[in-house]
């Protein structure tokens, strides 16, 4: 049998995989898996079944342990190996994603091609599992943790894994508990008038000054209520939600813990740049793919080439899920970022006091649809749980009658079908039709060999009922029902804009696009994407190359974030100039030199001498100044709700009083803005003098942030310098023939096995901003081949031991 890591270059292994316990099964075709010099599998098959069988087999070779963790996340069986600490996450997974019967119905409703792909992929995974069990090549984690060998992979496992991943990155909202508590705390601290002002200052649906991806247009968003009546406000203040919110948050934190164990980071994340022909040096489009999905060992992404059955694509895939969501095909390339539009709502059901198994909807008590499930727990007795659904969705907090309504429910597999259609598209029209199939919410950026660049904000976005306030818990009796979904042709999109470029870093899709997702997605003018916008706006026509994309990615990744090492909050690109303009340099003899230092700063946080500290004191000065400023201005009002991006945008509106969304409350408490900014800088200088034991700014060198790669398997890797960039990075150059090429890096490496030479062989590349060449064709593998494996694929797959031929 083949080894768990690729054998020497040129070795050809032939393997017959068949169920030998029953009647003879005739081989249908032979699939070839060629691994390149970085261990990346390139699957070449004569038909769809053979190709996807090979994809499943190769993916399991590389990442079986991670696939097992991901299917446990989706099926709610993490506690079976992690014990009681995983139970709350399993409960939420089973409630939200449902039982196997629900997923089986989704599978039956899927397109014929998607069903064939999943079946072949599952058979390929099982072929590797059987071989690995028979030859002692199972991942070391099973023996290390004293676990039984993995059970056979099922169709349900792949669907549950896909649902878990897409929910993690493609659904937003369901923050209503937090909003209620935010309002109650603000009113308790400040009183009803001031508390209401601060609530709506910090919870906005639309800031006209927010940075959009689609260039400015007159298209308006679907109307949504911002204000609420005094009666509704009083009702919100009277809600006793603390205990219910705590129980719900415990489940959400449990889900997040289980997701981290499987290598999933928390969204929103990911950036992208598309540059059109008029700006590129050779007239060919360029695309930066930058999904930020978590720094783990192994990370969530790995690379594969799929060639056959109507597909000719290379890019990133995820263990257990058949498809390439981000990649490059024969005629086009594309990438995704998390969309962050609110597509989930929490409803409060009115439970029948005489029968807790019923709830009131449109004047009639209806029965909850309930089921019982036994959740196994390692080292403990199983937990018996009851799961119930209403017309709105799963009951996620039974004691308070709260259900979760999701825009994707019942359409989860449509997004997998959309991925397959994106992969197989032959032009921008077919690709757009594929995007229109997606139910989960993502931003999709695209470029093709014909010179097109494009952007779509994809997914099903609900139209909420008039008067239904998006911030607070929705009434489940029938008066707050969604009024359908925004039609695809009214969703934000752009094609070949006159400016010649498009970029997204989870920012606002277009002007006047509303959102009620907590924190990060309350879009405003202070956004990390401003770093990329500044670079792109200065790009001369006919100048951009692959090297330009590399440089922009580097500058974006090393622009100072606040605090350093926090991927979501980048303030300096937008507000440094506004802050400096407000400083009274005569207020303290230290300020002129500090202002001059900041004024000449390139905004980067660099440790080029690798001494563990940033080379420029401006990093420490700005971050300390910023924290002193926002604390002095906002902390007395916002208290524990001092969310970084919310406060950054409130500060931006304060520093730019002519903005389209003025603040309602007076946060300066009698001070002038100049006094607040200047006093904060003086306080920062005092603090830095004390912290570093020196009054000389040259000594104020902040400790450099690092990426702590979280270990999800048996072996860890060293920390690397912090950089705010994709965990998988790809740069695609779109042109005909040899002019279509791509570079990428995927750290730590392709393999999840610490026994493989490709476990961490890209870590240095990632840390030093270098890339490898992607092998897009069979011809490009010439001289770059590490191993070749031929698999004879049976017409049907049964459990059984493979044979070497």
XYZ file of N, CA and C in Angstrom, residues 318-561:
732
model
N -10.953 22.009 1.746
C -11.077 21.796 3.193
C -11.423 20.340 3.420
N -10.726 19.707 4.323
C -10.861 18.278 4.552
C -12.308 17.904 4.854
N -12.818 16.940 4.098
C -14.163 16.432 4.316
C -15.217 17.042 3.420
N -14.861 18.129 2.689
C -15.836 18.829 1.852
C -15.378 18.754 0.394
N -16.178 18.202 -0.492
C -15.758 18.081 -1.889
C -15.936 19.391 -2.651
N -14.846 20.070 -2.920
C -14.934 21.304 -3.692
C -13.739 22.199 -3.457
N -13.552 23.160 -4.355
C -12.528 24.189 -4.232
C -13.255 25.525 -4.162
N -13.436 26.089 -2.975
C -14.161 27.361 -2.862
C -13.355 28.564 -3.335
N -12.020 28.455 -3.360
C -11.158 29.559 -3.775
C -10.073 28.981 -4.670
N -9.990 29.454 -5.925
C -8.991 28.852 -6.791
C -8.906 29.499 -8.153
N -8.255 28.793 -9.052
C -8.059 29.249 -10.422
C -8.406 28.100 -11.367
N -9.231 28.390 -12.367
C -9.640 27.410 -13.372
C -9.005 27.783 -14.713
N -9.455 27.124 -15.771
C -8.838 27.336 -17.077
C -9.040 28.752 -17.583
N -10.199 29.354 -17.276
C -10.521 30.667 -17.824
C -10.731 31.758 -16.783
N -10.719 31.406 -15.512
C -11.055 32.401 -14.498
C -10.461 32.018 -13.148
N -10.469 32.979 -12.241
C -10.070 32.748 -10.849
C -11.036 33.518 -9.959
N -11.174 33.076 -8.712
C -12.126 33.725 -7.812
C -11.713 33.493 -6.367
N -12.269 34.315 -5.500
C -11.999 34.187 -4.067
C -13.200 34.692 -3.294
N -13.280 34.317 -2.013
C -14.389 34.703 -1.139
C -13.865 35.442 0.084
N -14.716 36.313 0.626
C -14.531 36.824 1.981
C -15.881 36.725 2.698
N -15.860 36.707 4.011
C -17.107 36.654 4.770
C -17.925 37.917 4.515
N -19.235 37.730 4.250
C -20.094 38.854 3.883
C -20.542 39.716 5.047
N -20.820 39.102 6.187
C -21.177 39.730 7.467
C -22.532 40.443 7.483
N -23.321 40.389 6.410
C -24.681 40.932 6.495
C -25.512 40.055 7.426
N -26.421 40.683 8.151
C -27.250 39.988 9.145
C -28.263 39.094 8.432
N -28.069 37.780 8.520
C -29.016 36.844 7.901
C -29.575 35.828 8.893
N -29.475 36.132 10.191
C -30.039 35.294 11.255
C -30.766 36.182 12.261
N -31.891 35.746 12.743
C -32.634 36.477 13.777
C -33.033 35.540 14.908
N -33.083 36.088 16.120
C -33.610 35.357 17.265
C -35.052 35.782 17.518
N -35.948 34.809 17.599
C -37.368 35.042 17.863
C -37.725 34.529 19.259
N -38.633 35.239 19.920
C -39.169 34.781 21.203
C -40.558 34.200 20.958
N -40.679 32.902 21.205
C -41.964 32.226 21.029
C -42.816 32.381 22.291
N -44.113 32.538 22.104
C -45.055 32.554 23.219
C -45.487 31.116 23.488
N -44.973 30.558 24.581
C -45.237 29.155 24.903
C -46.578 29.039 25.606
N -47.320 28.022 25.247
C -48.632 27.774 25.851
C -48.456 27.459 27.336
N -48.992 28.293 28.232
C -48.818 28.023 29.669
C -49.453 26.709 30.109
N -50.426 26.230 29.355
C -51.073 24.961 29.712
C -50.395 23.759 29.070
N -49.511 24.025 28.096
C -48.839 22.931 27.393
C -47.513 23.452 26.857
N -46.414 23.236 27.584
C -45.121 23.794 27.158
C -44.593 23.209 25.857
N -45.275 22.216 25.316
C -44.896 21.661 24.023
C -45.503 22.412 22.859
N -46.174 23.540 23.137
C -46.819 24.314 22.089
C -46.398 25.788 22.155
N -46.533 26.456 21.023
C -46.228 27.888 20.933
C -47.288 28.556 20.074
N -47.462 29.859 20.285
C -48.512 30.616 19.602
C -47.981 31.196 18.297
N -48.687 30.922 17.198
C -48.309 31.508 15.914
C -49.568 31.807 15.125
N -49.739 33.103 14.818
C -50.883 33.575 14.046
C -52.203 33.087 14.619
N -52.316 33.254 15.935
C -53.579 33.012 16.618
C -53.854 31.588 17.019
N -52.928 30.664 16.700
C -53.158 29.244 17.008
C -51.942 28.660 17.707
N -52.194 27.854 18.713
C -51.090 27.141 19.346
C -50.698 25.946 18.484
N -49.421 25.867 18.182
C -48.892 24.776 17.365
C -47.943 23.935 18.209
N -47.795 22.679 17.842
C -46.860 21.816 18.542
C -45.437 22.084 18.067
N -44.514 22.181 19.009
C -43.107 22.140 18.640
C -42.803 20.775 18.017
N -41.926 20.761 17.045
C -41.457 19.513 16.450
C -40.215 19.085 17.236
N -40.359 18.048 18.069
C -39.295 17.702 19.015
C -38.753 16.295 18.773
N -37.531 16.109 19.199
C -36.871 14.801 19.124
C -35.914 14.693 20.298
N -35.614 13.475 20.698
C -34.626 13.232 21.735
C -33.351 12.654 21.143
N -32.217 13.062 21.690
C -30.930 12.541 21.230
C -30.030 12.300 22.438
N -29.209 11.263 22.333
C -28.255 10.906 23.368
C -26.865 11.303 22.884
N -26.210 12.194 23.618
C -24.896 12.684 23.212
C -23.822 11.953 24.017
N -22.975 11.154 23.370
C -21.900 10.462 24.103
C -20.841 11.456 24.571
N -20.303 11.192 25.763
C -19.297 12.077 26.354
C -18.153 11.215 26.864
N -16.982 11.481 26.389
C -15.827 10.695 26.828
C -15.582 10.906 28.327
N -15.439 9.819 29.047
C -15.173 9.893 30.467
C -16.371 10.223 31.315
N -17.567 10.222 30.741
C -18.764 10.572 31.482
C -19.955 9.841 30.894
N -21.071 9.900 31.596
C -22.300 9.296 31.088
C -22.841 10.124 29.935
N -23.542 9.481 29.005
C -24.135 10.241 27.902
C -25.137 11.272 28.412
N -25.329 12.331 27.638
C -26.270 13.387 27.995
C -27.520 13.273 27.131
N -28.665 13.123 27.783
C -29.934 13.073 27.063
C -30.425 14.497 26.830
N -30.692 14.845 25.584
C -31.132 16.187 25.234
C -32.389 16.105 24.381
N -33.255 17.096 24.557
C -34.449 17.231 23.729
C -34.244 18.453 22.826
N -34.466 18.272 21.524
C -34.312 19.347 20.552
C -35.656 19.597 19.889
N -36.044 20.868 19.822
C -37.343 21.232 19.276
C -37.194 22.345 18.244
N -38.105 22.356 17.280
C -38.153 23.390 16.255
C -39.531 24.027 16.230
N -39.581 25.325 15.933
C -40.829 26.012 15.612
C -40.817 26.354 14.127
N -41.791 27.122 13.675
C -41.805 27.539 12.277
C -40.608 28.430 11.955
N -39.996 29.022 12.976
C -38.867 29.916 12.748
C -37.536 29.175 12.717
N -37.494 28.002 13.333
C -36.249 27.268 13.361
C -36.024 26.611 14.708
N -34.789 26.203 14.983
C -34.498 25.455 16.206
C -34.638 26.295 17.470
N -35.097 25.644 18.516
C -35.204 26.262 19.839
C -33.808 26.242 20.466
N -33.145 27.402 20.506
C -31.764 27.458 20.978
C -31.662 27.848 22.440
N -32.719 28.408 23.002
C -32.758 28.700 24.433
C -34.156 28.359 24.936
N -34.360 27.076 25.314
C -35.709 26.601 25.640
C -36.371 27.349 26.793
N -35.604 27.690 27.825
C -36.219 28.288 29.007
C -36.835 29.650 28.707
N -36.347 30.331 27.691
C -36.868 31.652 27.329
C -37.680 31.589 26.031
N -37.789 30.401 25.456
C -38.565 30.250 24.230
C -37.953 30.906 23.012
N -36.617 30.937 22.929
C -35.949 31.634 21.830
C -35.565 30.650 20.737
N -35.983 30.971 19.511
C -35.643 30.169 18.352
C -34.760 30.975 17.402
N -34.014 30.262 16.571
C -33.087 30.879 15.622
C -33.636 30.718 14.214
N -33.849 31.839 13.540
C -34.308 31.816 12.151
C -33.129 32.154 11.251
N -32.856 31.260 10.304
C -31.714 31.418 9.408
C -32.187 31.500 7.966
N -31.579 32.422 7.214
C -31.957 32.584 5.808
C -31.539 31.397 4.955
N -30.613 30.584 5.429
C -30.108 29.481 4.603
C -30.804 28.158 4.905
N -31.634 28.130 5.922
C -32.193 26.850 6.364
C -32.979 26.188 5.242
N -32.641 24.926 4.984
C -33.262 24.173 3.923
C -32.564 24.304 2.582
N -31.613 25.251 2.499
C -30.904 25.500 1.247
C -29.398 25.342 1.400
N -28.987 24.653 2.456
C -27.565 24.605 2.778
C -26.715 24.018 1.653
N -27.220 22.978 0.980
C -26.421 22.346 -0.064
C -26.385 23.155 -1.357
N -27.248 24.167 -1.468
C -27.193 25.021 -2.649
C -25.837 25.694 -2.782
N -25.213 26.008 -1.640
C -23.913 26.674 -1.695
C -22.814 25.712 -2.153
N -22.938 24.416 -1.826
C -21.979 23.453 -2.362
C -22.161 23.310 -3.869
N -23.415 23.269 -4.314
C -23.682 23.236 -5.745
C -23.117 24.482 -6.423
N -23.250 25.636 -5.749
C -22.711 26.881 -6.297
C -21.202 26.787 -6.471
N -20.510 26.190 -5.503
C -19.061 26.033 -5.607
C -18.710 25.184 -6.819
N -19.400 24.066 -6.996
C -19.122 23.201 -8.142
C -19.367 23.949 -9.456
N -20.422 24.775 -9.485
C -20.707 25.539 -10.694
C -19.677 26.634 -10.924
N -19.187 27.252 -9.853
C -18.111 28.232 -9.998
C -16.863 27.582 -10.573
N -16.552 26.382 -10.096
C -15.386 25.671 -10.577
C -15.487 25.351 -12.064
N -16.687 24.989 -12.513
C -16.875 24.505 -13.881
C -17.263 25.607 -14.863
N -17.475 26.835 -14.381
C -17.947 27.914 -15.254
C -16.977 28.168 -16.402
N -17.531 28.544 -17.550
C -16.715 28.801 -18.742
C -16.666 30.279 -19.095
N -17.270 31.107 -18.292
C -17.259 32.533 -18.547
C -17.971 33.264 -17.443
N -17.981 34.591 -17.526
C -18.508 35.385 -16.429
C -20.017 35.206 -16.261
N -20.742 34.953 -17.343
C -22.183 34.750 -17.206
C -22.492 33.467 -16.469
N -21.810 32.392 -16.810
C -22.008 31.143 -16.073
C -21.575 31.297 -14.622
N -20.493 32.014 -14.413
C -20.029 32.197 -13.040
C -21.054 32.987 -12.230
N -21.609 34.028 -12.815
C -22.612 34.810 -12.089
C -23.822 33.963 -11.749
N -24.247 33.101 -12.675
C -25.363 32.193 -12.359
C -25.000 31.290 -11.188
N -23.748 30.854 -11.141
C -23.306 30.025 -10.021
C -23.381 30.800 -8.712
N -22.930 32.050 -8.729
C -22.989 32.876 -7.520
C -24.427 33.033 -7.047
N -25.357 33.164 -7.992
C -26.760 33.373 -7.629
C -27.347 32.165 -6.903
N -26.706 30.995 -7.010
C -27.202 29.794 -6.334
C -26.856 29.770 -4.847
N -25.875 30.534 -4.434
C -25.373 30.441 -3.061
C -26.398 30.974 -2.068
N -26.574 30.273 -0.977
C -27.490 30.706 0.082
C -26.752 31.424 1.205
N -25.562 30.944 1.555
C -24.776 31.588 2.607
C -24.228 32.920 2.098
N -23.890 33.821 3.026
C -23.506 35.183 2.664
C -21.993 35.328 2.571
N -21.514 35.590 1.365
C -20.095 35.831 1.113
C -19.934 36.954 0.091
N -18.769 37.592 0.129
C -18.334 38.449 -0.961
C -17.508 37.583 -1.914
N -17.778 37.694 -3.205
C -17.061 36.918 -4.217
C -16.382 37.898 -5.174
N -15.058 37.791 -5.315
C -14.309 38.582 -6.288
C -13.771 37.664 -7.368
N -13.706 38.193 -8.593
C -13.523 37.352 -9.777
C -12.648 38.078 -10.791
N -11.884 37.306 -11.563
C -11.153 37.831 -12.719
C -11.066 36.719 -13.750
N -10.990 37.082 -15.047
C -10.906 36.036 -16.052
C -9.953 36.409 -17.178
N -9.694 35.440 -18.053
C -8.701 35.610 -19.117
C -9.190 36.560 -20.202
N -10.479 36.888 -20.181
C -11.010 37.838 -21.166
C -10.882 39.283 -20.688
N -10.313 39.472 -19.510
C -10.079 40.821 -19.020
C -11.114 41.350 -18.059
N -12.083 40.527 -17.655
C -13.125 40.974 -16.724
C -12.654 40.894 -15.274
N -13.084 41.850 -14.480
C -13.047 41.713 -13.029
C -14.466 41.991 -12.523
N -14.844 41.363 -11.422
C -16.215 41.514 -10.937
C -16.286 41.222 -9.450
N -17.413 41.653 -8.869
C -17.676 41.461 -7.432
C -19.165 41.209 -7.248
N -19.482 40.276 -6.347
C -20.873 40.018 -5.958
C -20.940 39.854 -4.437
N -21.971 40.429 -3.844
C -22.328 40.141 -2.450
C -23.404 39.067 -2.520
N -23.049 37.839 -2.177
C -23.886 36.675 -2.468
C -24.663 36.215 -1.240
N -25.711 35.448 -1.501
C -26.453 34.803 -0.429
C -27.865 35.342 -0.286
N -28.638 34.665 0.556
C -30.032 35.066 0.808
C -30.078 36.038 1.969
N -30.563 37.246 1.694
C -30.656 38.293 2.713
C -32.125 38.619 2.933
N -32.622 38.449 4.149
C -34.054 38.632 4.390
C -34.480 40.096 4.330
N -35.721 40.291 3.898
C -36.389 41.592 3.995
C -37.279 41.528 5.221
N -36.969 42.321 6.220
C -37.699 42.236 7.484
C -38.982 43.059 7.435
N -39.908 42.694 8.288
C -41.226 43.327 8.296
C -41.120 44.796 8.691
N -41.970 45.657 8.121
C -41.974 47.065 8.531
C -42.204 47.185 10.035
N -41.395 48.018 10.672
C -41.535 48.223 12.113
C -40.863 47.186 12.978
N -40.311 46.154 12.369
C -39.605 45.117 13.147
C -38.177 45.592 13.382
N -37.900 46.039 14.599
C -36.589 46.615 14.886
C -35.514 45.532 14.860
N -34.454 45.728 14.071
C -33.466 44.657 13.917
C -32.580 44.432 15.128
N -32.590 45.386 16.072
C -31.671 45.251 17.195
C -32.195 44.314 18.280
N -33.474 44.153 18.379
C -34.033 43.479 19.544
C -34.707 42.164 19.175
N -34.958 41.344 20.187
C -35.585 40.048 19.983
C -36.907 40.207 19.237
N -37.144 39.345 18.281
C -38.303 39.448 17.406
C -39.465 38.630 17.977
N -40.649 39.158 17.858
C -41.834 38.500 18.394
C -42.235 37.357 17.470
N -42.433 36.181 18.053
C -42.662 34.987 17.250
C -44.099 34.682 16.925
N -45.043 35.557 17.302
C -46.462 35.223 17.120
C -46.972 35.468 15.704
N -46.132 36.037 14.828
C -46.552 36.171 13.432
C -46.466 37.575 12.865
N -46.232 38.579 13.701
C -46.198 39.957 13.205
C -44.836 40.431 12.763
N -43.812 39.607 12.947
C -42.444 40.026 12.606
C -41.823 39.064 11.594
N -42.637 38.548 10.694
C -42.135 37.567 9.727
C -41.400 38.261 8.580
N -40.395 37.596 8.078
C -39.666 38.117 6.928
C -40.601 38.230 5.720
N -40.317 39.243 4.905
C -41.143 39.524 3.735
C -40.465 39.051 2.451
N -39.790 37.929 2.529
C -39.059 37.412 1.381
C -37.582 37.742 1.488
N -36.890 37.690 0.355
C -35.448 37.897 0.319
C -35.094 38.869 -0.805
N -34.006 39.589 -0.637
C -33.582 40.553 -1.635
C -33.251 39.808 -2.930
N -33.860 40.178 -4.038
C -33.559 39.501 -5.307
C -32.080 39.627 -5.662
N -31.580 38.608 -6.345
C -30.152 38.586 -6.666
C -29.738 39.803 -7.482
N -30.590 40.259 -8.403
C -30.190 41.390 -9.241
C -30.183 42.712 -8.482
N -30.697 42.706 -7.236
C -30.634 43.904 -6.402
C -29.540 43.815 -5.333
N -28.836 42.706 -5.325
C -27.723 42.562 -4.391
C -26.524 43.371 -4.885
N -25.651 43.819 -3.980
C -24.480 44.593 -4.404
C -23.611 43.806 -5.385
N -23.236 44.445 -6.472
C -22.379 43.800 -7.454
C -21.713 44.874 -8.301
N -20.610 44.528 -8.914
C -19.892 45.445 -9.801
C -19.158 44.622 -10.848
N -19.056 45.186 -12.045
C -18.350 44.499 -13.139
C -17.548 45.540 -13.917
N -16.261 45.325 -13.979
C -15.352 46.192 -14.733
C -15.569 47.672 -14.408
N -15.450 48.062 -13.138
C -15.664 49.471 -12.780
C -14.631 50.378 -13.436
N -15.020 51.636 -13.641
C -14.145 52.592 -14.314
C -12.836 52.801 -13.560
N -12.851 52.657 -12.239
C -11.627 52.867 -11.456
C -10.589 51.783 -11.710
N -11.023 50.652 -12.260
C -10.085 49.609 -12.653
C -9.696 48.641 -11.571
N -10.312 48.703 -10.409
C -9.967 47.791 -9.322
C -11.165 47.591 -8.407
N -11.120 46.508 -7.648
C -12.103 46.204 -6.614
C -11.357 45.599 -5.430
N -11.806 45.901 -4.236
C -11.184 45.291 -3.057
C -12.224 45.111 -1.967
N -12.000 44.103 -1.143
C -12.872 43.860 0.003
C -12.062 43.270 1.134
N -12.306 43.778 2.323
C -11.728 43.212 3.549
C -12.837 43.163 4.584
N -13.945 42.506 4.199
C -15.141 42.378 5.031
C -15.808 43.723 5.290
N -15.562 44.688 4.412
C -16.173 46.004 4.572
C -17.543 46.045 3.910
N -18.159 47.209 3.928
C -19.514 47.398 3.423
C -19.577 47.068 1.931
N -20.582 46.308 1.491
C -20.642 45.948 0.074
C -20.855 47.146 -0.848
N -21.812 48.009 -0.493
C -22.070 49.196 -1.301
C -22.670 50.268 -0.410
N -22.731 51.474 -0.927
C -23.318 52.576 -0.164
C -24.765 52.248 0.196
N -25.159 52.655 1.410
C -26.525 52.492 1.903
C -26.959 51.040 2.066
N -25.985 50.134 2.206
C -26.326 48.737 2.511
C -26.359 48.600 4.022
N -27.520 48.213 4.553
C -27.717 48.205 5.993
C -27.213 46.899 6.610
N -26.880 46.986 7.883
C -26.514 45.779 8.616
C -26.732 45.986 10.104
N -27.111 44.893 10.774
C -27.332 44.932 12.223
C -26.599 43.786 12.906
N -25.409 43.471 12.401
C -24.556 42.482 13.051
C -23.643 43.194 14.038
N -23.471 42.628 15.195
C -22.792 43.300 16.291
C -21.323 43.573 15.985
N -20.870 44.750 16.386
C -19.442 45.046 16.414
C -18.835 45.315 15.065
N -18.109 44.349 14.566
C -17.277 44.540 13.385
C -18.091 44.987 12.181
N -19.247 44.409 11.967
C -19.996 44.649 10.741
C -20.942 45.835 10.841
N -20.836 46.649 11.884
C -21.533 47.935 11.866
C -20.629 48.887 11.090
N -20.639 48.717 9.774
C -19.627 49.303 8.913
C -19.562 50.815 9.020
N -18.340 51.330 8.945
C -18.123 52.770 8.975
C -16.884 53.134 8.187
N -16.481 54.402 8.233
C -15.314 54.850 7.463
C -13.987 54.344 8.009
N -13.959 53.936 9.268
C -12.724 53.405 9.844
C -12.757 51.891 9.680
N -12.021 51.409 8.684
C -12.027 49.989 8.346
C -10.655 49.622 7.817
N -10.231 48.388 8.073
C -8.895 47.973 7.658
C -8.738 48.000 6.146
N -9.868 47.888 5.406
C -9.775 47.929 3.949
C -9.234 49.265 3.450
N -9.305 50.316 4.281
C -8.803 51.623 3.856
C -7.326 51.551 3.492
N -6.572 50.659 4.139
C -5.165 50.474 3.775
C -5.038 50.081 2.308
N -5.838 49.113 1.866
C -5.785 48.659 0.486
C -6.343 49.714 -0.465
N -7.400 50.403 -0.053
C -7.968 51.463 -0.886
C -6.933 52.553 -1.142
N -6.207 52.969 -0.101
C -5.182 53.999 -0.262
C -4.134 53.573 -1.290
N -3.727 52.308 -1.236
C -2.723 51.810 -2.179
C -3.270 51.754 -3.599
N -4.496 51.266 -3.753
C -5.076 51.105 -5.082
C -5.385 52.453 -5.727
N -5.797 53.415 -4.922
C -6.099 54.737 -5.478
C -4.852 55.417 -6.040
N -3.692 55.031 -5.552
C -2.459 55.623 -6.047
C -1.782 54.819 -7.142
N -2.452 53.815 -7.673
C -1.847 52.926 -8.653
C -1.920 53.547 -10.048
N -0.788 53.825 -10.695
C -0.827 54.414 -12.039
C -1.330 53.405 -13.063
N -2.005 53.868 -14.117
C -2.436 52.956 -15.183
C -1.243 52.238 -15.807
N -1.465 50.974 -16.162
C -0.449 50.201 -16.842
C 0.776 49.868 -16.029
N 0.630 49.802 -14.699
C 1.808 49.594 -13.854
C 1.782 48.324 -13.024
N 0.619 47.762 -12.786
C 0.497 46.687 -11.799
C 1.022 45.358 -12.333
N 1.757 44.663 -11.495
C 2.275 43.335 -11.796
C 1.954 42.404 -10.631
N 2.326 41.157 -10.791
C 2.213 40.238 -9.665
C 3.007 40.771 -8.474
N 4.158 41.377 -8.740
C 4.947 41.975 -7.667
C 4.204 43.087 -6.950
N 3.365 43.841 -7.669
C 2.555 44.885 -7.040
C 1.580 44.272 -6.046
N 0.923 43.192 -6.456
C 0.002 42.510 -5.548
C 0.747 41.998 -4.319
N 1.917 41.423 -4.536
C 2.711 40.954 -3.401
C 3.033 42.098 -2.456
N 3.414 43.249 -3.017
C 3.766 44.398 -2.188
C 2.552 44.932 -1.441
N 1.402 45.007 -2.110
C 0.193 45.492 -1.439
C -0.221 44.549 -0.320
N -0.082 43.252 -0.561
C -0.414 42.283 0.480
C 0.501 42.464 1.683
N 1.778 42.670 1.423
C 2.742 42.881 2.500
C 2.431 44.161 3.272
N 2.173 45.256 2.541
C 1.892 46.529 3.214
C 0.601 46.447 4.020
N -0.399 45.755 3.476
C -1.624 45.566 4.238
C -1.403 44.726 5.478
N -0.586 43.696 5.350
C -0.335 42.796 6.476
C 0.527 43.399 7.555
N 1.366 44.371 7.200
C 2.270 44.982 8.179
C 1.858 46.389 8.599
N 0.749 46.895 8.066
C 0.233 48.153 8.595
C -0.201 47.939 10.038
N 0.119 48.887 10.878
C -0.106 48.728 12.314
C -1.581 48.514 12.629
N -1.872 47.438 13.332
C -3.207 47.234 13.861
C -3.198 47.575 15.346
